Amino acid sequence: MKCALYFFCFLISAGACFGQVKQKPVVKKTVTELERMLSGTRLPFRIVNDSVAVIPYEGANIASFDVVIQKISDLYIVYTNLTEILSGKIDETKYKYLLRQNDHFDIIKIGMSEADNTVYLRADLYKAGTSTMLLKRVLAQVANVTNIIGGDLK
């Protein structure tokens, strides 16, 4: 009887020692489509919200500036705000130069907001035909053209 009691106590203590702890389920962070695309470019970026991200750049003519990418419906809009980046350097005398620059770049276009005369540099990409490599090239081209125009308007 004593043996049976010792054996039973041994089984209970062994079961308690080797019992598995119930693991908590791993919570997966949902990654937005924009974040997934930007992660593939291997560029540093900051997510502002589900549809807007900011990529910091540095250039020879402009010390630092931000390239913004915004996902709207089936488009990725990549742009820089030239009025903000080149504050005080863009006025009515520069508009003709800026419009002529549209002929020199393939994807990039320079425009002006009707509401507040903000000058911006922009590229539009359809989501369906965009890969991470193409997105990286467009981001680099927007940054390079911004830097070039910054050098021309010194």
Coordinates of N, CA, C and O in Angstrom, one line a residue:
M1 N 0.8 -1.2 0.0 CA 0.0 0.0 0.0 C 0.9 1.3 0.0 O 0.5 2.2 -0.7
K2 N 2.0 1.2 0.8 CA 2.9 2.3 0.8 C 3.5 2.6 -0.5 O 3.7 3.7 -0.9
C3 N 3.9 1.5 -1.2 CA 4.5 1.6 -2.5 C 3.5 2.2 -3.5 O 3.9 3.1 -4.3
A4 N 2.3 1.9 -3.4 CA 1.3 2.4 -4.3 C 1.1 3.9 -4.0 O 1.0 4.7 -5.0
L5 N 1.1 4.3 -2.8 CA 1.0 5.7 -2.4 C 2.2 6.5 -2.9 O 2.1 7.6 -3.5
Y6 N 3.4 6.0 -2.7 CA 4.6 6.7 -3.2 C 4.6 6.8 -4.8 O 5.0 7.8 -5.3
F7 N 4.2 5.7 -5.4 CA 4.2 5.7 -6.8 C 3.1 6.7 -7.4 O 3.4 7.5 -8.3
F8 N 2.0 6.8 -6.7 CA 1.0 7.8 -7.1 C 1.5 9.2 -6.9 O 1.3 10.1 -7.7
C9 N 2.1 9.5 -5.8 CA 2.7 10.8 -5.5 C 3.8 11.2 -6.5 O 3.9 12.3 -7.0
F10 N 4.6 10.2 -6.9 CA 5.6 10.4 -7.9 C 5.0 10.7 -9.2 O 5.4 11.6 -9.9
L11 N 3.9 10.1 -9.6 CA 3.2 10.4 -10.9 C 2.7 11.8 -10.9 O 2.8 12.5 -11.9
I12 N 2.1 12.2 -9.8 CA 1.5 13.5 -9.7 C 2.6 14.6 -9.8 O 2.5 15.6 -10.5
S13 N 3.7 14.4 -9.1 CA 4.8 15.4 -9.1 C 5.4 15.4 -10.4 O 5.8 16.5 -10.9
A14 N 5.6 14.3 -11.1 CA 6.2 14.2 -12.4 C 5.3 14.9 -13.4 O 5.8 15.6 -14.3
G15 N 4.0 14.7 -13.3 CA 3.1 15.4 -14.2 C 3.1 16.9 -14.0 O 3.1 17.6 -15.0
A16 N 3.3 17.3 -12.8 CA 3.3 18.8 -12.5 C 4.6 19.4 -13.1 O 4.7 20.5 -13.6
C17 N 5.7 18.6 -13.0 CA 7.0 19.1 -13.4 C 7.1 19.2 -14.9 O 7.7 20.1 -15.5
F18 N 6.6 18.2 -15.6 CA 6.7 18.1 -17.0 C 5.5 18.6 -17.8 O 5.5 18.5 -19.0
G19 N 4.6 19.1 -17.1 CA 3.4 19.7 -17.8 C 3.8 20.9 -18.6 O 4.6 21.7 -18.3
Q20 N 3.1 21.0 -19.8 CA 3.5 22.1 -20.7 C 2.7 23.3 -20.3 O 1.5 23.2 -20.0
V21 N 3.4 24.4 -20.4 CA 2.7 25.7 -20.2 C 2.0 26.1 -21.4 O 2.5 26.0 -22.5
K22 N 0.8 26.5 -21.3 CA 0.0 27.0 -22.4 C 0.6 28.2 -23.0 O 0.7 29.2 -22.3
Q23 N 1.0 28.2 -24.2 CA 1.7 29.3 -24.8 C 0.6 30.3 -25.3 O -0.4 30.0 -25.8
K24 N 1.0 31.6 -25.1 CA 0.1 32.7 -25.6 C 0.2 32.8 -27.1 O 1.3 32.6 -27.7
P25 N -0.9 33.0 -27.8 CA -0.8 33.2 -29.2 C 0.0 34.4 -29.6 O -0.1 35.4 -29.0
V26 N 0.8 34.3 -30.7 CA 1.6 35.4 -31.1 C 0.7 36.3 -31.9 O 0.0 35.9 -32.8
V27 N 0.8 37.6 -31.5 CA 0.0 38.6 -32.2 C 0.8 39.1 -33.4 O 1.9 39.7 -33.2
K28 N 0.3 38.9 -34.6 CA 1.1 39.4 -35.7 C 0.6 40.8 -36.0 O -0.5 41.2 -36.1
K29 N 1.6 41.7 -36.3 CA 1.4 43.1 -36.6 C 1.0 43.1 -38.1 O 1.6 42.5 -39.0
T30 N -0.1 43.7 -38.4 CA -0.6 43.8 -39.8 C 0.3 44.8 -40.5 O 0.5 45.9 -40.0
V31 N 0.8 44.4 -41.6 CA 1.6 45.3 -42.4 C 0.8 45.8 -43.6 O 0.2 45.0 -44.3
T32 N 0.8 47.1 -43.7 CA 0.0 47.7 -44.9 C 0.7 47.5 -46.2 O 1.9 47.1 -46.2
E33 N 0.0 47.6 -47.2 CA 0.6 47.4 -48.6 C 1.7 48.4 -48.8 O 2.8 48.0 -49.4
L34 N 1.5 49.6 -48.4 CA 2.6 50.6 -48.6 C 3.8 50.3 -47.8 O 4.9 50.4 -48.3
E35 N 3.7 49.9 -46.6 CA 4.8 49.5 -45.8 C 5.6 48.3 -46.3 O 6.8 48.2 -46.3
R36 N 4.8 47.3 -46.9 CA 5.4 46.1 -47.5 C 6.2 46.5 -48.7 O 7.4 46.1 -48.9
M37 N 5.7 47.4 -49.5 CA 6.4 47.9 -50.7 C 7.7 48.7 -50.3 O 8.7 48.4 -50.9
L38 N 7.6 49.5 -49.4 CA 8.8 50.3 -48.9 C 9.8 49.5 -48.3 O 11.0 49.7 -48.4
S39 N 9.4 48.4 -47.5 CA 10.4 47.5 -46.9 C 11.2 46.8 -48.0 O 12.4 46.6 -47.7
G40 N 10.6 46.5 -49.1 CA 11.4 45.9 -50.2 C 12.4 46.8 -50.8 O 13.4 46.3 -51.4
T41 N 12.3 48.1 -50.7 CA 13.3 49.0 -51.3 C 14.5 49.1 -50.4 O 15.5 49.6 -50.9
R42 N 14.5 48.7 -49.2 CA 15.6 48.8 -48.2 C 16.0 50.3 -48.0 O 17.1 50.5 -47.6
L43 N 15.1 51.2 -48.2 CA 15.3 52.6 -47.8 C 14.8 52.9 -46.4 O 13.8 52.3 -46.0
P44 N 15.4 53.8 -45.7 CA 14.8 54.2 -44.4 C 13.5 55.0 -44.7 O 13.4 55.8 -45.6
F45 N 12.5 54.7 -43.9 CA 11.2 55.4 -44.1 C 10.5 55.5 -42.7 O 10.8 54.7 -41.8
R46 N 9.5 56.4 -42.7 CA 8.7 56.6 -41.5 C 7.2 56.6 -42.0 O 6.9 57.3 -42.9
I47 N 6.4 55.7 -41.4 CA 5.0 55.6 -41.8 C 4.3 56.7 -41.0 O 4.3 56.7 -39.8
V48 N 3.6 57.6 -41.7 CA 2.8 58.6 -41.1 C 1.4 58.0 -40.7 O 0.9 58.2 -39.6
N49 N 0.8 57.4 -41.7 CA -0.5 56.6 -41.5 C -0.6 55.5 -42.5 O 0.4 55.2 -43.2
D50 N -1.7 54.9 -42.6 CA -1.8 53.7 -43.5 C -1.5 54.1 -45.0 O -1.2 53.2 -45.8
S51 N -1.7 55.3 -45.4 CA -1.5 55.6 -46.8 C -0.4 56.7 -47.1 O -0.2 57.1 -48.2
V52 N 0.4 57.1 -46.1 CA 1.4 58.1 -46.3 C 2.7 57.7 -45.6 O 2.7 57.2 -44.4
A53 N 3.8 57.8 -46.3 CA 5.1 57.5 -45.7 C 6.1 58.6 -46.1 O 5.9 59.2 -47.2
V54 N 7.1 58.8 -45.3 CA 8.1 59.8 -45.6 C 9.5 59.1 -45.6 O 9.9 58.4 -44.7
I55 N 10.3 59.5 -46.7 CA 11.6 58.9 -46.9 C 12.6 60.1 -46.8 O 12.5 61.0 -47.6
P56 N 13.5 60.1 -45.9 CA 14.5 61.2 -45.8 C 15.6 61.0 -46.8 O 16.1 59.9 -47.1
Y57 N 16.0 62.1 -47.4 CA 17.1 62.1 -48.4 C 18.1 63.2 -48.1 O 17.7 64.2 -47.4
E58 N 19.3 63.1 -48.6 CA 20.3 64.1 -48.5 C 20.9 64.3 -49.9 O 21.0 63.3 -50.6
G59 N 21.3 65.5 -50.2 CA 21.9 65.7 -51.5 C 23.1 66.7 -51.4 O 23.4 67.3 -50.4
A60 N 23.7 66.8 -52.6 CA 24.9 67.7 -52.6 C 24.4 69.2 -52.6 O 25.1 70.0 -52.0
N61 N 23.2 69.5 -53.1 CA 22.8 70.9 -53.2 C 21.8 71.2 -52.1 O 21.6 72.4 -51.7
I62 N 21.1 70.2 -51.6 CA 20.2 70.4 -50.5 C 20.6 69.4 -49.3 O 20.7 68.2 -49.6
A63 N 20.9 70.0 -48.2 CA 21.4 69.1 -47.1 C 20.5 68.0 -46.7 O 20.9 66.8 -46.7
S64 N 19.2 68.2 -46.5 CA 18.3 67.1 -46.2 C 16.9 67.6 -46.6 O 16.5 68.7 -46.4
F65 N 16.1 66.6 -47.1 CA 14.7 66.9 -47.4 C 14.0 65.6 -47.4 O 14.6 64.5 -47.3
D66 N 12.7 65.7 -47.4 CA 11.8 64.5 -47.4 C 11.1 64.2 -48.7 O 10.7 65.2 -49.4
V67 N 11.1 63.0 -49.1 CA 10.3 62.5 -50.3 C 9.1 61.8 -49.7 O 9.2 60.9 -48.8
V68 N 7.9 62.2 -50.1 CA 6.7 61.7 -49.5 C 6.1 60.7 -50.5 O 6.1 61.0 -51.7
I69 N 5.6 59.6 -50.1 CA 4.8 58.7 -50.9 C 3.5 58.5 -50.3 O 3.3 58.3 -49.1
Q70 N 2.5 58.7 -51.2 CA 1.1 58.6 -50.7 C 0.4 57.6 -51.6 O 0.5 57.6 -52.8
K71 N -0.4 56.6 -51.0 CA -1.2 55.7 -51.7 C -2.6 56.2 -51.7 O -3.2 56.3 -50.7
I72 N -3.1 56.4 -52.9 CA -4.5 56.9 -53.1 C -5.1 56.0 -54.1 O -4.7 55.9 -55.3
S73 N -6.1 55.2 -53.7 CA -6.9 54.3 -54.5 C -5.9 53.4 -55.2 O -5.2 52.6 -54.6
D74 N -5.8 53.4 -56.5 CA -4.9 52.5 -57.3 C -3.6 53.2 -57.7 O -2.9 52.8 -58.6
L75 N -3.2 54.3 -57.1 CA -2.0 55.1 -57.4 C -1.1 55.2 -56.2 O -1.5 55.3 -55.1
Y76 N 0.2 55.2 -56.6 CA 1.3 55.7 -55.6 C 1.7 57.0 -56.1 O 2.2 57.2 -57.3
I77 N 1.6 58.1 -55.3 CA 2.0 59.4 -55.7 C 3.3 59.7 -54.9 O 3.3 59.7 -53.6
V78 N 4.4 59.9 -55.6 CA 5.7 60.2 -55.0 C 6.0 61.7 -55.2 O 6.0 62.1 -56.4
Y79 N 6.2 62.5 -54.2 CA 6.4 63.9 -54.4 C 7.3 64.6 -53.4 O 7.5 64.0 -52.3
T80 N 7.8 65.8 -53.7 CA 8.5 66.7 -52.8 C 7.8 68.0 -52.9 O 7.4 68.4 -54.0
N81 N 7.8 68.7 -51.9 CA 7.2 70.1 -51.8 C 8.4 71.1 -52.0 O 9.2 71.4 -51.1
L82 N 8.6 71.5 -53.3 CA 9.7 72.4 -53.6 C 9.6 73.7 -52.9 O 10.6 74.3 -52.5
T83 N 8.4 74.2 -52.7 CA 8.3 75.5 -52.0 C 8.8 75.4 -50.6 O 9.4 76.3 -50.1
E84 N 8.5 74.3 -49.9 CA 9.0 74.1 -48.5 C 10.5 73.8 -48.5 O 11.2 74.4 -47.7
I85 N 10.9 73.0 -49.4 CA 12.4 72.6 -49.4 C 13.2 73.8 -49.8 O 14.3 74.0 -49.2
L86 N 12.8 74.5 -50.7 CA 13.6 75.7 -51.2 C 12.9 77.0 -50.8 O 12.7 77.9 -51.7
S87 N 12.6 77.1 -49.6 CA 11.8 78.3 -49.1 C 12.6 79.6 -49.4 O 13.8 79.7 -49.2
G88 N 11.9 80.5 -50.0 CA 12.4 81.8 -50.3 C 13.1 81.8 -51.7 O 13.5 82.9 -52.1
K89 N 13.3 80.7 -52.3 CA 14.0 80.7 -53.6 C 13.1 80.5 -54.8 O 13.5 80.7 -55.9
I90 N 11.8 80.2 -54.6 CA 10.9 80.1 -55.7 C 9.9 81.2 -55.6 O 9.2 81.4 -54.6
D91 N 9.9 82.0 -56.7 CA 8.9 83.1 -56.9 C 8.4 83.1 -58.3 O 8.8 82.2 -59.1
E92 N 7.7 84.1 -58.7 CA 7.1 84.1 -60.1 C 8.2 84.2 -61.1 O 8.0 83.7 -62.3
T93 N 9.4 84.6 -60.8 CA 10.5 84.7 -61.8 C 11.0 83.3 -62.2 O 11.6 83.1 -63.2
K94 N 10.8 82.3 -61.3 CA 11.3 81.0 -61.5 C 10.3 80.0 -62.2 O 10.7 78.9 -62.5
Y95 N 9.0 80.5 -62.3 CA 8.0 79.6 -62.8 C 8.3 79.1 -64.3 O 8.1 77.9 -64.6
K96 N 8.8 80.0 -65.1 CA 9.1 79.6 -66.5 C 10.2 78.5 -66.5 O 10.1 77.5 -67.2
Y97 N 11.3 78.7 -65.7 CA 12.4 77.7 -65.6 C 11.8 76.4 -65.2 O 12.1 75.4 -65.7
L98 N 11.0 76.4 -64.1 CA 10.4 75.2 -63.6 C 9.6 74.4 -64.6 O 9.7 73.2 -64.7
L99 N 8.7 75.1 -65.3 CA 7.9 74.5 -66.3 C 8.8 73.9 -67.5 O 8.4 72.8 -68.0
R100 N 9.8 74.6 -67.8 CA 10.7 74.0 -68.9 C 11.4 72.7 -68.4 O 11.8 71.9 -69.2
Q101 N 11.6 72.6 -67.1 CA 12.3 71.4 -66.6 C 11.4 70.1 -66.8 O 12.0 69.0 -66.8
N102 N 10.1 70.3 -67.0 CA 9.3 69.1 -67.3 C 9.7 68.4 -68.6 O 9.5 67.2 -68.7
D103 N 10.4 69.1 -69.5 CA 10.8 68.4 -70.7 C 12.1 67.6 -70.5 O 12.4 66.8 -71.4
H104 N 12.8 67.7 -69.4 CA 14.0 67.1 -69.2 C 13.9 65.8 -68.4 O 14.9 65.0 -68.3
F105 N 12.8 65.5 -67.9 CA 12.7 64.3 -67.0 C 11.5 63.4 -67.5 O 10.5 64.0 -67.9
D106 N 11.7 62.1 -67.5 CA 10.7 61.2 -68.0 C 9.5 61.0 -67.1 O 8.3 61.2 -67.6
I107 N 9.6 60.6 -65.9 CA 8.5 60.3 -65.1 C 8.1 61.5 -64.2 O 6.9 61.6 -63.9
I108 N 9.0 62.3 -63.9 CA 8.8 63.4 -63.0 C 8.1 64.6 -63.7 O 8.5 65.0 -64.8
K109 N 7.2 65.2 -63.0 CA 6.5 66.4 -63.5 C 6.5 67.5 -62.4 O 6.4 67.1 -61.2
I110 N 6.6 68.7 -62.8 CA 6.6 69.8 -61.8 C 5.3 70.5 -62.0 O 4.9 70.8 -63.1
G111 N 4.7 70.8 -60.9 CA 3.4 71.5 -61.0 C 3.2 72.5 -59.8 O 4.1 72.7 -59.0
M112 N 2.1 73.2 -59.9 CA 1.8 74.2 -58.9 C 0.3 74.0 -58.4 O -0.6 73.8 -59.2
S113 N 0.2 74.1 -57.1 CA -1.2 74.1 -56.5 C -1.9 75.4 -56.8 O -1.4 76.5 -56.6
E114 N -3.1 75.3 -57.2 CA -3.9 76.4 -57.5 C -4.3 77.2 -56.2 O -4.4 78.4 -56.2
A115 N -4.5 76.4 -55.2 CA -5.0 77.0 -53.9 C -4.0 78.0 -53.3 O -4.3 79.1 -52.9
D116 N -2.7 77.5 -53.2 CA -1.7 78.4 -52.4 C -0.4 78.6 -53.2 O 0.6 79.0 -52.6
N117 N -0.4 78.3 -54.5 CA 0.8 78.5 -55.3 C 2.0 77.6 -54.8 O 3.2 78.0 -55.0
T118 N 1.8 76.5 -54.2 CA 2.8 75.6 -53.7 C 3.4 74.9 -55.0 O 2.6 74.3 -55.7
V119 N 4.7 74.9 -55.1 CA 5.3 74.2 -56.3 C 5.8 72.8 -55.8 O 6.4 72.7 -54.7
Y120 N 5.5 71.8 -56.5 CA 5.8 70.5 -56.1 C 6.4 69.7 -57.3 O 6.2 70.1 -58.5
L121 N 7.1 68.7 -57.0 CA 7.7 67.8 -58.0 C 7.0 66.4 -57.7 O 7.0 66.0 -56.6
R122 N 6.5 65.8 -58.8 CA 5.6 64.6 -58.5 C 5.8 63.6 -59.6 O 6.1 63.9 -60.7
A123 N 5.6 62.3 -59.2 CA 5.5 61.2 -60.1 C 4.4 60.3 -59.6 O 4.2 60.0 -58.4
D124 N 3.6 59.9 -60.6 CA 2.4 59.0 -60.3 C 2.7 57.6 -60.9 O 3.1 57.5 -62.0
L125 N 2.4 56.6 -60.1 CA 2.6 55.2 -60.5 C 1.3 54.4 -60.2 O 0.8 54.5 -59.1
Y126 N 0.9 53.7 -61.2 CA -0.2 52.8 -61.0 C 0.2 51.6 -60.1 O 1.3 51.0 -60.4
K127 N -0.6 51.3 -59.1 CA -0.3 50.2 -58.2 C -0.1 48.9 -58.9 O 0.8 48.1 -58.6
A128 N -0.9 48.6 -59.9 CA -0.9 47.3 -60.5 C 0.4 47.0 -61.3 O 0.8 45.9 -61.3
G129 N 1.0 48.0 -61.8 CA 2.3 47.8 -62.5 C 3.5 48.1 -61.8 O 4.6 48.2 -62.4
T130 N 3.4 48.3 -60.5 CA 4.6 48.8 -59.7 C 5.2 47.6 -58.9 O 4.5 46.9 -58.2
S131 N 6.5 47.5 -59.0 CA 7.3 46.6 -58.2 C 8.1 47.4 -57.2 O 8.2 48.6 -57.3
T132 N 8.7 46.7 -56.3 CA 9.6 47.4 -55.3 C 10.8 48.1 -56.0 O 11.2 49.1 -55.6
M133 N 11.3 47.4 -57.0 CA 12.5 48.0 -57.7 C 12.1 49.2 -58.5 O 12.8 50.2 -58.5
L134 N 10.9 49.2 -59.1 CA 10.5 50.4 -59.8 C 10.2 51.5 -58.9 O 10.5 52.7 -59.1
L135 N 9.6 51.2 -57.8 CA 9.3 52.2 -56.8 C 10.6 52.8 -56.2 O 10.7 54.0 -56.1
K136 N 11.6 52.0 -56.0 CA 12.9 52.5 -55.5 C 13.5 53.5 -56.6 O 14.0 54.5 -56.2
R137 N 13.4 53.1 -57.8 CA 14.0 53.9 -58.9 C 13.2 55.3 -59.0 O 13.9 56.3 -59.2
V138 N 11.9 55.3 -58.8 CA 11.1 56.5 -58.9 C 11.4 57.4 -57.7 O 11.6 58.6 -57.8
L139 N 11.5 56.8 -56.5 CA 11.9 57.5 -55.3 C 13.3 58.2 -55.5 O 13.4 59.4 -55.2
A140 N 14.2 57.5 -56.0 CA 15.6 58.0 -56.3 C 15.5 59.1 -57.3 O 16.2 60.2 -57.2
Q141 N 14.7 59.0 -58.4 CA 14.6 60.0 -59.4 C 14.0 61.3 -58.8 O 14.4 62.4 -59.1
V142 N 12.9 61.1 -58.0 CA 12.3 62.3 -57.4 C 13.3 63.0 -56.5 O 13.4 64.3 -56.6
A143 N 14.1 62.3 -55.8 CA 15.1 62.9 -54.9 C 16.2 63.5 -55.7 O 16.6 64.7 -55.4
N144 N 16.7 62.9 -56.8 CA 17.7 63.5 -57.6 C 17.3 64.7 -58.3 O 18.0 65.7 -58.4
V145 N 16.1 64.7 -58.9 CA 15.6 65.9 -59.6 C 15.4 67.1 -58.6 O 15.7 68.2 -58.9
T146 N 14.9 66.8 -57.4 CA 14.8 67.8 -56.3 C 16.1 68.4 -56.0 O 16.3 69.6 -55.9
N147 N 17.2 67.6 -55.9 CA 18.5 68.0 -55.6 C 19.1 68.9 -56.8 O 19.7 69.9 -56.6
I148 N 18.8 68.5 -58.0 CA 19.3 69.2 -59.2 C 18.6 70.6 -59.3 O 19.3 71.6 -59.5
I149 N 17.3 70.6 -59.1 CA 16.6 71.9 -59.1 C 17.1 72.8 -58.0 O 17.2 74.0 -58.1
G150 N 17.3 72.2 -56.8 CA 17.9 73.0 -55.7 C 19.2 73.6 -56.0 O 19.5 74.7 -55.6
G151 N 20.0 72.9 -56.8 CA 21.3 73.4 -57.2 C 21.2 74.5 -58.2 O 21.9 75.5 -58.2
D152 N 20.2 74.4 -59.1 CA 20.0 75.4 -60.1 C 19.4 76.7 -59.6 O 19.6 77.8 -60.1
L153 N 18.7 76.6 -58.5 CA 18.0 77.8 -57.9 C 18.7 78.4 -56.7 O 18.2 79.1 -56.0
K154 N 20.0 78.1 -56.6 CA 20.8 78.6 -55.5 C 20.8 80.1 -55.5 O 20.9 80.8 -56.4

